């Protein structure tokens, strides 16, 4: 019998460090099993008539959801270790039942005494009749609802519904009884405290009244972190890399469940998976000091390993066409060592990850210094740069072209101050834009249609730049000449400007030879070295605006 079926008794006073390795490995084990079962059912579906596909499609989708939820839960538990005792009893309810369901499906699938259609029909009806009113698809929907509620319990979400959890728990217990699975220990309700969840939510959503905003004022209430929304927006385009690199993690590693417990006030921001979930990266925030960190999980053979470092302890660069390289400083060896290579399918996702990392690092209170080269993504060519007045703030607007994929994007960064060059937003320019994409409204104002900015700070409000019936995005340039040059860039040949300077001359000279002149603006070849928003003179178009000047951000000299 599978080991997970034996984990039905919980020691009376078990501590999180004692249970977490067993618990987390059980989640990953069942996630792997779910992936295998889903793959087998896909093969079965392909061999069956199309009229049988809808029910199979529904089950396959829910099984893969189960796998994803189990991995998410186990990875989040690495960060929320203090909540594991409250979650353990509930996992002990579902894991043995889920395990037997997956094993039974495998048994039916491998029964060679029946043809494939008979196997499917027998599996569907026999397992659907084990608990009246719970078909096989409904069973996995129930499992997944239960796992989502467990995530809410683990992260102390105020949305956690104890009544719904109890209703699902009773239903799963009934299914366990019908399938002759021994009952688990009673739930220790003393470990579930809703007042803690509400207190945590208040800490999470209300920042300190003494925390200054970018304008020098006081920040108010926020309900979420900007990083949580970055990867939830649909991509306007997907420029896939023709050559895929490999993802890898280099440590230092610890075994799953053996990390030093973090403080309770942590918030998970972003999770990204690589190489079919063999490697995953989680950005999380420690709320007491607003310090962002990264957790990486890597699966080697059947063993999962994890490593955690603060964002301030890492550096980032584009290693090859599709790979971002994260490195760390080894104090013992007094040299830079690799931490991770992350290979992306699309240029857009790579840019968003890079900018998210960079912005979190720049704004972390623990960051001491940043290599100026990190403010530029290698293999991107800068075609344009000028000052804009953006939601009332002075930003520098740049247009980048990716040499590898040919994609173009707008990129706004902080113009001056402590956070100079820190990304504010980026927007990918749709391929084959129509003639109505750009509209010159005034000498210094240009409207762009079909632009969706990805915003990397809380204070910037992109809706303030939306204009007209169709919500066109307004760019307000500090000088009319800049607006003219910007318009000419997109009105001319799709080829980039010869004024653009590649980030890596040795690698990009050949590509640069194909470019023709579209305008004469040059840009600083020395990178930004210092990093704060500063208010423009006025928000209106009549405000005091700086002349169009391109700066060397190292020497402050004008070009």
Coordinates of C-alpha atoms in Angstrom, one line a residue:
X1 CA 0.0 0.0 0.0
X2 CA 1.2 3.5 -0.8
X3 CA 2.9 5.3 2.2
X4 CA 0.4 8.2 2.0
X5 CA -2.4 5.8 3.0
X6 CA -0.6 5.1 6.3
X7 CA -0.5 8.8 7.3
X8 CA -3.8 8.8 9.0
X9 CA -2.8 9.3 12.7
X10 CA -1.3 12.6 13.9
X11 CA 0.8 12.8 17.1
X12 CA -0.9 14.8 19.8
X13 CA 1.6 17.7 19.9
X14 CA 3.5 17.5 16.7
X15 CA 5.6 20.5 15.7
X16 CA 5.8 22.1 12.2
X17 CA 9.5 21.2 11.7
X18 CA 8.7 17.5 12.4
X19 CA 5.8 17.2 10.1
X20 CA 6.7 19.5 7.2
X21 CA 9.1 17.3 5.3
X22 CA 6.7 14.3 5.3
X23 CA 3.7 16.6 4.6
X24 CA 5.3 18.5 1.7
X25 CA 6.8 15.5 0.1
X26 CA 3.4 13.8 0.2
X27 CA 1.9 16.8 -1.7
X28 CA 4.6 16.6 -4.4
X29 CA 4.3 12.8 -4.6
X30 CA 0.5 13.0 -5.2
X31 CA 1.0 15.9 -7.7
X32 CA 3.4 13.7 -9.7
X33 CA 0.9 10.9 -9.6
X34 CA -1.9 13.2 -10.8
X35 CA 0.3 14.3 -13.7
X36 CA 0.9 10.7 -14.7
X37 CA -2.8 9.8 -14.5
X38 CA -3.7 12.9 -16.5
X39 CA -1.2 11.9 -19.2
X40 CA -2.6 8.4 -19.3
X41 CA -6.2 9.6 -19.6
X42 CA -5.1 11.9 -22.5
X43 CA -3.8 8.8 -24.3
X44 CA -7.1 7.0 -23.5
X45 CA -9.1 9.9 -24.9
X46 CA -7.2 10.0 -28.1
X47 CA -8.2 6.3 -28.7
X48 CA -11.9 6.8 -28.0
X49 CA -14.7 8.2 -30.2
X50 CA -15.2 12.0 -30.1
X51 CA -18.6 11.6 -28.4
X52 CA -16.8 10.4 -25.3
X53 CA -14.3 13.2 -25.2
X54 CA -16.3 15.9 -23.3
X55 CA -16.4 14.0 -20.0
X56 CA -12.8 12.9 -20.3
X57 CA -11.7 16.4 -21.0
X58 CA -13.4 17.7 -17.9
X59 CA -11.7 15.0 -15.7
X60 CA -8.3 15.5 -17.3
X61 CA -8.5 19.3 -16.7
X62 CA -9.5 18.9 -13.1
X63 CA -6.7 16.3 -12.5
X64 CA -4.1 18.7 -13.8
X65 CA -5.7 21.4 -11.6
X66 CA -5.3 19.1 -8.6
X67 CA -1.6 18.6 -9.4
X68 CA -1.0 22.4 -9.7
X69 CA -2.9 23.1 -6.4
X70 CA -0.9 20.5 -4.5
X71 CA 2.4 21.9 -5.7
X72 CA 1.3 25.5 -5.0
X73 CA 0.2 24.4 -1.5
X74 CA 3.5 22.6 -0.8
X75 CA 5.6 25.6 -2.0
X76 CA 3.6 28.1 -0.1
X77 CA 4.0 26.0 3.0
X78 CA 7.7 26.5 2.8
X79 CA 7.1 30.2 3.4
X80 CA 4.1 29.9 5.8
X81 CA 5.7 27.2 8.0
X82 CA 4.1 28.6 11.1
X83 CA 0.6 27.7 9.7
X84 CA 1.5 24.1 8.9
X85 CA 0.0 22.6 12.1
X86 CA -3.4 24.0 11.2
X87 CA -3.2 22.6 7.7
X88 CA -1.8 19.2 8.5
X89 CA -5.0 17.6 9.8
X90 CA -6.9 18.7 6.7
X91 CA -4.3 17.4 4.4
X92 CA -4.5 14.1 6.3
X93 CA -8.2 14.1 5.3
X94 CA -7.7 14.5 1.6
X95 CA -4.4 13.0 0.7
X96 CA -5.3 9.3 1.3
X97 CA -8.6 9.6 -0.5
X98 CA -7.0 11.4 -3.4
X99 CA -4.3 8.8 -3.6
X100 CA -6.7 5.9 -3.8
X101 CA -8.8 7.7 -6.4
X102 CA -5.7 8.1 -8.6
X103 CA -4.6 4.5 -8.0
X104 CA -8.0 3.2 -8.9
X105 CA -8.1 5.2 -12.2
X106 CA -4.7 3.7 -13.0
X107 CA -6.0 0.2 -12.2
X108 CA -8.9 0.6 -14.6
X109 CA -6.7 2.2 -17.3
X110 CA -4.2 -0.8 -17.2
X111 CA -6.9 -3.5 -17.2
X112 CA -6.1 -5.3 -20.5
X113 CA -9.1 -7.7 -20.1
X114 CA -11.3 -4.9 -21.5
X115 CA -11.1 -2.7 -24.6
X116 CA -10.4 0.9 -24.0
X117 CA -13.9 2.1 -24.4
X118 CA -15.1 -0.5 -21.9
X119 CA -12.3 0.5 -19.5
X120 CA -13.5 4.1 -19.6
X121 CA -17.2 3.3 -19.1
X122 CA -16.5 0.9 -16.3
X123 CA -14.2 3.4 -14.6
X124 CA -16.6 6.3 -14.9
X125 CA -19.7 4.4 -13.6
X126 CA -18.1 2.3 -10.9
X127 CA -16.2 5.1 -9.3
X128 CA -19.2 7.5 -9.8
X129 CA -21.4 5.1 -7.8
X130 CA -19.1 4.8 -4.8
X131 CA -20.7 7.9 -3.2
X132 CA -24.2 8.7 -4.4
X133 CA -24.4 12.2 -6.1
X134 CA -20.6 12.4 -6.6
X135 CA -19.6 11.6 -10.2
X136 CA -16.0 11.2 -11.1
X137 CA -15.6 14.8 -12.4
X138 CA -17.5 16.1 -9.4
X139 CA -15.1 14.2 -7.1
X140 CA -12.1 16.1 -8.5
X141 CA -14.0 19.4 -8.4
X142 CA -14.6 18.6 -4.7
X143 CA -10.9 17.8 -4.1
X144 CA -9.8 21.1 -5.8
X145 CA -12.3 23.2 -3.8
X146 CA -10.9 21.7 -0.7
X147 CA -7.3 22.4 -1.7
X148 CA -8.1 26.0 -2.5
X149 CA -9.6 26.5 0.9
X150 CA -6.5 24.9 2.4
X151 CA -4.5 27.6 0.6
X152 CA -6.7 30.3 2.1
X153 CA -6.1 28.7 5.6
X154 CA -2.4 28.5 5.0
X155 CA -2.0 32.1 3.9
X156 CA -4.4 33.3 6.6
X157 CA -6.7 34.8 4.0
X158 CA -9.8 36.6 5.4
X159 CA -11.7 34.8 2.6
X160 CA -11.2 31.5 4.3
X161 CA -14.6 29.9 4.7
X162 CA -14.6 27.4 7.7
X163 CA -18.2 26.3 7.0
X164 CA -17.4 25.4 3.4
X165 CA -14.3 23.6 4.5
X166 CA -16.3 21.6 7.1
X167 CA -18.9 20.7 4.5
X168 CA -16.3 19.4 2.1
X169 CA -14.5 17.6 4.8
X170 CA -17.6 15.7 5.8
X171 CA -18.2 14.8 2.2
X172 CA -14.6 13.5 1.8
X173 CA -15.0 11.5 5.0
X174 CA -18.1 9.9 3.6
X175 CA -16.2 9.0 0.5
X176 CA -13.4 7.6 2.6
X177 CA -15.8 5.4 4.5
X178 CA -17.4 4.1 1.3
X179 CA -14.0 3.1 0.1
X180 CA -12.9 1.5 3.3
X181 CA -10.1 4.0 4.1
X182 CA -9.5 4.4 7.9
X183 CA -10.7 7.6 9.4
X184 CA -8.2 10.4 10.2
X185 CA -7.6 12.0 13.6
X186 CA -10.2 14.7 14.6
X187 CA -9.4 18.2 13.4
X188 CA -7.7 20.4 16.0
X189 CA -9.9 23.5 15.7
X190 CA -7.9 25.3 18.3
X191 CA -5.2 25.9 15.6
X192 CA -7.6 27.8 13.4
X193 CA -8.1 31.4 14.6
X194 CA -10.0 33.8 12.4
X195 CA -8.9 36.8 14.5
X196 CA -5.3 36.1 13.4
X197 CA -6.3 36.1 9.8
X198 CA -8.1 39.5 10.2
X199 CA -5.2 40.9 12.1
X200 CA -2.8 39.7 9.4
X201 CA -5.0 41.2 6.7
X202 CA -5.0 44.5 8.4
X203 CA -1.2 44.5 8.6
X204 CA -1.0 43.4 4.9
X205 CA -3.3 46.0 3.5
X206 CA -2.6 49.1 5.6
X207 CA 0.9 50.4 5.3
X208 CA 2.5 52.4 8.0
X209 CA 1.2 56.0 8.3
X210 CA 4.8 57.1 8.6
X211 CA 5.8 55.5 5.2
X212 CA 6.6 58.3 2.7
X213 CA 5.2 58.1 -0.8
X214 CA 7.2 59.0 -3.9
X215 CA 5.9 62.5 -3.6
X216 CA 7.1 62.9 -0.1
X217 CA 3.5 62.6 1.3
X218 CA 1.9 59.8 3.3
X219 CA 0.7 56.6 1.7
X220 CA -2.8 55.4 2.4
X221 CA -4.4 52.1 2.3
X222 CA -3.6 49.5 -0.4
X223 CA -5.4 46.2 -0.9
X224 CA -2.7 44.4 -2.9
X225 CA 0.9 44.6 -4.1
X226 CA 1.6 45.7 -7.7
X227 CA 3.6 42.6 -8.4
X228 CA 0.6 40.4 -7.9
X229 CA -1.1 41.8 -11.0
X230 CA 1.9 41.7 -13.4
X231 CA 1.4 38.1 -14.7
X232 CA -2.4 38.1 -14.4
X233 CA -2.9 40.5 -17.4
X234 CA -3.2 38.7 -20.8
X235 CA -0.2 39.3 -23.1
X236 CA -1.1 41.5 -26.1
X237 CA 1.3 39.4 -28.2
X238 CA 3.5 36.3 -27.7
X239 CA 6.9 36.5 -29.4
X240 CA 8.3 33.0 -28.8
X241 CA 12.0 32.3 -28.8
X242 CA 13.2 30.0 -31.6
X243 CA 16.0 28.7 -29.5
X244 CA 15.1 27.6 -26.0
X245 CA 17.8 27.5 -23.3
X246 CA 17.7 25.3 -20.2
X247 CA 16.5 26.1 -16.7
X248 CA 18.6 25.1 -13.7
X249 CA 19.1 25.9 -10.1
X250 CA 22.5 25.9 -8.3
X251 CA 21.8 26.4 -4.6
X252 CA 22.9 26.4 -1.9
X253 CA 20.0 24.0 -1.3
X254 CA 18.2 22.6 1.7
X255 CA 15.9 19.6 1.7
X256 CA 12.2 20.3 1.3
X257 CA 10.7 21.2 4.7
X258 CA 14.1 22.0 6.3
X259 CA 14.2 25.7 5.7
X260 CA 14.5 28.0 8.7
X261 CA 11.0 29.2 9.5
X262 CA 10.2 32.7 8.3
X263 CA 8.2 35.3 10.2
X264 CA 4.5 34.9 10.1
X265 CA 3.9 38.3 8.3
X266 CA 4.8 37.2 4.8
X267 CA 2.9 37.8 1.6
X268 CA 3.4 35.7 -1.6
X269 CA 3.6 38.0 -4.7
X270 CA 4.4 36.0 -7.8
X271 CA 5.0 32.4 -8.7
X272 CA 6.5 31.3 -12.0
X273 CA 7.2 27.8 -13.2
X274 CA 9.9 26.5 -15.6
X275 CA 10.6 23.3 -17.5
X276 CA 7.2 21.8 -16.9
X277 CA 7.3 22.7 -13.2
X278 CA 10.6 21.0 -12.6
X279 CA 11.7 24.4 -11.3
X280 CA 9.6 27.1 -9.7
X281 CA 10.3 30.6 -8.4
X282 CA 8.3 32.5 -5.8
X283 CA 8.6 36.2 -5.0
X284 CA 7.4 36.9 -1.5
X285 CA 7.5 40.0 0.8
X286 CA 8.3 40.1 4.5
X287 CA 5.9 42.8 5.7
X288 CA 7.7 43.9 8.8
X289 CA 10.5 45.5 6.7
X290 CA 8.9 45.3 3.2
X291 CA 11.9 43.2 2.1
X292 CA 11.3 41.0 -1.0
X293 CA 12.9 37.6 -1.3
X294 CA 12.9 34.7 -3.7
X295 CA 12.3 31.0 -3.1
X296 CA 13.4 28.5 -5.8
X297 CA 12.4 24.9 -5.8
X298 CA 14.2 22.4 -8.0
X299 CA 13.3 18.8 -8.5
X300 CA 16.3 16.4 -9.0
X301 CA 15.2 12.8 -9.7
X302 CA 12.4 12.4 -7.2
X303 CA 13.8 14.7 -4.6
X304 CA 12.7 18.4 -4.2
X305 CA 15.3 21.0 -3.0
X306 CA 14.8 24.6 -2.1
X307 CA 16.8 27.7 -1.6
X308 CA 15.8 31.2 -0.3
X309 CA 17.7 34.5 -0.8
X310 CA 16.7 38.1 -0.5
X311 CA 16.3 40.0 -3.8
X312 CA 19.0 42.4 -2.5
X313 CA 21.4 39.4 -2.4
X314 CA 21.0 38.6 -6.1
X315 CA 21.9 40.1 -9.5
X316 CA 20.2 39.6 -12.8
X317 CA 21.3 39.6 -16.4
X318 CA 20.1 38.2 -19.7
X319 CA 22.5 35.3 -20.3
X320 CA 21.3 34.2 -23.8
X321 CA 18.3 34.7 -26.1
X322 CA 15.7 33.2 -23.7
X323 CA 17.6 32.8 -20.4
X324 CA 17.8 35.1 -17.4
X325 CA 20.8 34.4 -15.1
X326 CA 20.5 35.1 -11.4
X327 CA 23.8 35.2 -9.4
X328 CA 24.8 35.7 -5.8
X329 CA 28.0 36.7 -3.9
X330 CA 29.7 33.8 -2.0
X331 CA 31.2 35.2 1.1
X332 CA 33.1 32.0 1.8
X333 CA 34.7 31.9 -1.7
X334 CA 34.7 35.7 -2.2
X335 CA 33.3 35.5 -5.7
X336 CA 30.1 35.6 -7.7
X337 CA 28.4 32.2 -8.1
X338 CA 25.3 31.2 -10.1
X339 CA 22.0 30.8 -8.3
X340 CA 19.6 30.1 -11.2
X341 CA 19.1 30.0 -14.9
X342 CA 15.5 30.6 -16.0
X343 CA 14.5 29.9 -19.6
X344 CA 11.4 31.7 -20.9
X345 CA 9.1 30.7 -23.8
X346 CA 8.4 34.3 -24.8
X347 CA 10.2 37.6 -24.8
X348 CA 7.2 39.3 -23.1
X349 CA 7.3 37.0 -20.1
X350 CA 11.1 37.4 -19.8
X351 CA 10.8 41.2 -19.8
X352 CA 8.1 41.2 -17.2
X353 CA 10.1 39.0 -14.9
X354 CA 13.2 41.1 -15.4
X355 CA 11.4 44.4 -14.6
X356 CA 9.6 42.9 -11.6
X357 CA 12.9 41.6 -10.1
X358 CA 14.7 44.9 -10.9
X359 CA 12.0 47.1 -9.4
X360 CA 11.7 45.0 -6.2
X361 CA 15.5 45.1 -5.8
X362 CA 15.8 48.8 -6.4
X363 CA 13.0 49.6 -3.9
X364 CA 14.2 47.1 -1.2
X365 CA 15.5 48.8 1.9
X366 CA 18.2 46.2 2.2
X367 CA 19.7 46.9 -1.3
X368 CA 23.1 48.5 -0.9
X369 CA 24.2 48.9 -4.6
X370 CA 23.2 47.8 -8.0
X371 CA 25.4 47.2 -11.0
X372 CA 24.4 49.9 -13.6
X373 CA 24.3 47.3 -16.3
X374 CA 21.3 45.7 -14.7
X375 CA 19.1 48.6 -15.7
X376 CA 19.5 47.4 -19.3
X377 CA 18.2 44.1 -20.7
X378 CA 20.9 42.7 -22.9
X379 CA 20.1 42.1 -26.6
X380 CA 17.6 45.0 -26.6
X381 CA 18.4 48.1 -28.7
X382 CA 17.3 51.5 -27.5
X383 CA 15.6 53.4 -30.4
X384 CA 14.3 56.5 -28.6
X385 CA 14.5 58.3 -25.3
X386 CA 12.9 61.5 -24.1
X387 CA 11.4 63.1 -21.0
X388 CA 7.6 62.8 -20.5
X389 CA 5.2 64.1 -17.9
X390 CA 3.4 61.0 -16.8
X391 CA 0.5 61.0 -14.3
X392 CA 2.0 64.3 -13.0
X393 CA 5.5 62.9 -12.6
X394 CA 8.7 63.3 -14.6
X395 CA 9.7 60.0 -16.3
X396 CA 12.0 59.1 -19.1
X397 CA 10.3 57.3 -21.9
X398 CA 12.3 54.8 -24.0
X399 CA 11.5 52.6 -27.0
X400 CA 13.3 49.3 -27.1
X401 CA 13.6 46.7 -29.8
X402 CA 14.5 43.1 -29.0
X403 CA 17.2 41.9 -31.4
X404 CA 16.3 38.3 -31.0
X405 CA 12.5 38.4 -31.6
X406 CA 12.1 41.8 -33.3
X407 CA 9.5 42.9 -30.6
X408 CA 9.2 46.5 -29.6
X409 CA 8.1 48.0 -26.3
X410 CA 7.7 51.3 -24.5
X411 CA 9.5 51.6 -21.2
X412 CA 9.0 54.4 -18.7
X413 CA 11.5 54.9 -15.8
X414 CA 12.1 57.3 -13.0
X415 CA 13.7 60.5 -14.3
X416 CA 15.7 61.6 -11.3
X417 CA 16.3 61.1 -7.6
X418 CA 17.0 58.1 -5.4
X419 CA 15.1 55.7 -7.7
X420 CA 16.4 57.0 -11.0
X421 CA 16.1 54.5 -13.8
X422 CA 13.8 52.3 -11.8
X423 CA 11.1 50.9 -14.1
X424 CA 7.6 52.5 -13.7
X425 CA 5.8 50.7 -16.5
X426 CA 6.3 48.9 -19.8
X427 CA 4.0 48.3 -22.7
X428 CA 4.4 45.9 -25.6
X429 CA 3.7 47.4 -29.0
X430 CA 1.4 45.2 -31.0
X431 CA 2.8 43.8 -34.2
X432 CA 1.5 45.3 -37.5
X433 CA -0.1 48.3 -35.9
X434 CA -2.6 50.2 -38.0
X435 CA -2.3 53.7 -39.2
X436 CA -4.8 54.8 -36.5
X437 CA -2.6 53.4 -33.7
X438 CA -0.9 56.8 -33.1
X439 CA -2.6 60.1 -33.1
X440 CA -0.9 63.5 -32.6
X441 CA -3.3 65.6 -30.5
X442 CA -1.2 68.6 -29.8
X443 CA 2.4 69.7 -30.1
X444 CA 3.5 67.7 -27.1
X445 CA 0.7 65.2 -26.7
X446 CA 0.3 61.9 -28.5
X447 CA -2.4 59.3 -28.1
X448 CA -1.8 55.6 -28.6
X449 CA -4.5 53.0 -29.0
X450 CA -4.3 49.3 -28.0
X451 CA -1.6 49.9 -25.4
X452 CA -1.7 48.0 -22.1
X453 CA 0.9 49.1 -19.6
X454 CA 2.3 46.7 -17.0
X455 CA 2.9 48.9 -13.9
X456 CA 5.7 48.3 -11.4
X457 CA 4.8 50.6 -8.6
X458 CA 1.7 51.4 -6.5
X459 CA 1.6 55.2 -6.9
X460 CA 1.4 55.4 -10.7
X461 CA -2.2 55.3 -11.9
X462 CA -2.3 54.4 -15.6
X463 CA -6.1 55.2 -15.8
X464 CA -5.1 58.9 -15.5
X465 CA -3.5 58.7 -18.9
X466 CA -6.5 57.2 -20.6
X467 CA -8.3 59.6 -22.9
X468 CA -11.1 59.7 -25.4
X469 CA -14.0 57.3 -26.1
X470 CA -11.7 54.3 -26.7
X471 CA -9.4 54.9 -23.8
X472 CA -6.3 55.9 -25.8
X473 CA -3.1 56.2 -23.8
X474 CA -1.7 59.7 -23.7
X475 CA 2.0 60.5 -23.8
X476 CA 2.8 64.1 -22.8
X477 CA 6.3 65.0 -23.9
X478 CA 8.4 67.7 -22.2
X479 CA 9.2 69.2 -25.6
X480 CA 7.4 69.2 -28.9
X481 CA 10.5 68.1 -30.8
X482 CA 10.5 64.8 -28.8
X483 CA 6.8 64.2 -29.8
X484 CA 7.7 64.8 -33.4
X485 CA 10.7 62.4 -33.3
X486 CA 8.5 59.7 -31.6
X487 CA 5.8 60.1 -34.3
X488 CA 8.4 59.8 -37.0
X489 CA 9.8 56.7 -35.5
X490 CA 6.5 54.8 -36.0
X491 CA 5.6 56.6 -39.2
X492 CA 8.9 55.6 -40.9
X493 CA 10.1 52.2 -42.0
X494 CA 9.6 49.4 -39.5
X495 CA 13.4 49.1 -39.4
X496 CA 15.0 50.6 -36.3
X497 CA 17.1 53.7 -36.2
X498 CA 20.7 53.8 -36.9
X499 CA 21.0 56.1 -34.0
X500 CA 20.3 53.1 -31.7
X501 CA 23.3 51.7 -29.9
X502 CA 23.3 47.9 -29.1
X503 CA 23.8 47.0 -25.4
X504 CA 26.4 44.4 -26.4
X505 CA 28.4 45.7 -29.4
X506 CA 30.3 42.5 -29.8
X507 CA 27.2 40.4 -30.1
X508 CA 24.9 42.9 -31.9
X509 CA 27.1 44.5 -34.6
X510 CA 25.7 42.3 -37.3
X511 CA 22.1 43.1 -36.4
X512 CA 22.9 46.8 -36.2
X513 CA 24.1 46.9 -39.9
X514 CA 20.5 46.3 -41.1
X515 CA 19.2 49.5 -39.6
X516 CA 18.4 52.7 -41.4
X517 CA 18.1 56.2 -40.1
X518 CA 14.7 57.3 -38.8
X519 CA 15.7 60.2 -36.6
X520 CA 18.8 61.8 -35.1
X521 CA 18.3 61.5 -31.4
X522 CA 21.1 59.7 -29.7
X523 CA 20.9 58.2 -26.2
X524 CA 23.4 57.8 -23.3
X525 CA 25.8 54.9 -23.9
X526 CA 26.7 55.0 -20.2
X527 CA 24.1 53.3 -18.0
X528 CA 22.1 54.8 -15.2
X529 CA 23.9 54.6 -11.9
X530 CA 21.7 56.3 -9.3
X531 CA 18.2 55.8 -8.6
X532 CA 12.7 58.8 -6.8
X533 CA 10.1 60.3 -8.3
X534 CA 9.9 64.1 -8.5
X535 CA 6.8 66.1 -9.3
X536 CA 6.5 68.1 -12.4
X537 CA 5.8 71.7 -12.1
X538 CA 2.1 71.2 -12.8
X539 CA 0.0 68.4 -14.0
X540 CA -1.6 70.4 -16.8
X541 CA -0.2 70.8 -20.2
X542 CA 0.7 74.4 -19.3
X543 CA 3.0 73.3 -16.5
X544 CA 6.7 74.1 -16.3
X545 CA 8.4 71.5 -18.4
X546 CA 12.0 70.7 -18.9
X547 CA 13.5 71.1 -22.4
X548 CA 14.2 68.0 -24.3
X549 CA 17.6 67.0 -23.1
X550 CA 19.3 63.6 -23.0
X551 CA 21.6 63.1 -20.1
X552 CA 24.6 60.9 -19.4
X553 CA 23.3 59.6 -16.1
X554 CA 26.7 58.9 -14.8
X555 CA 28.2 62.4 -15.2
X556 CA 25.0 64.5 -15.4
X557 CA 26.4 66.1 -18.5
X558 CA 24.1 67.0 -21.4
X559 CA 24.4 65.4 -24.8

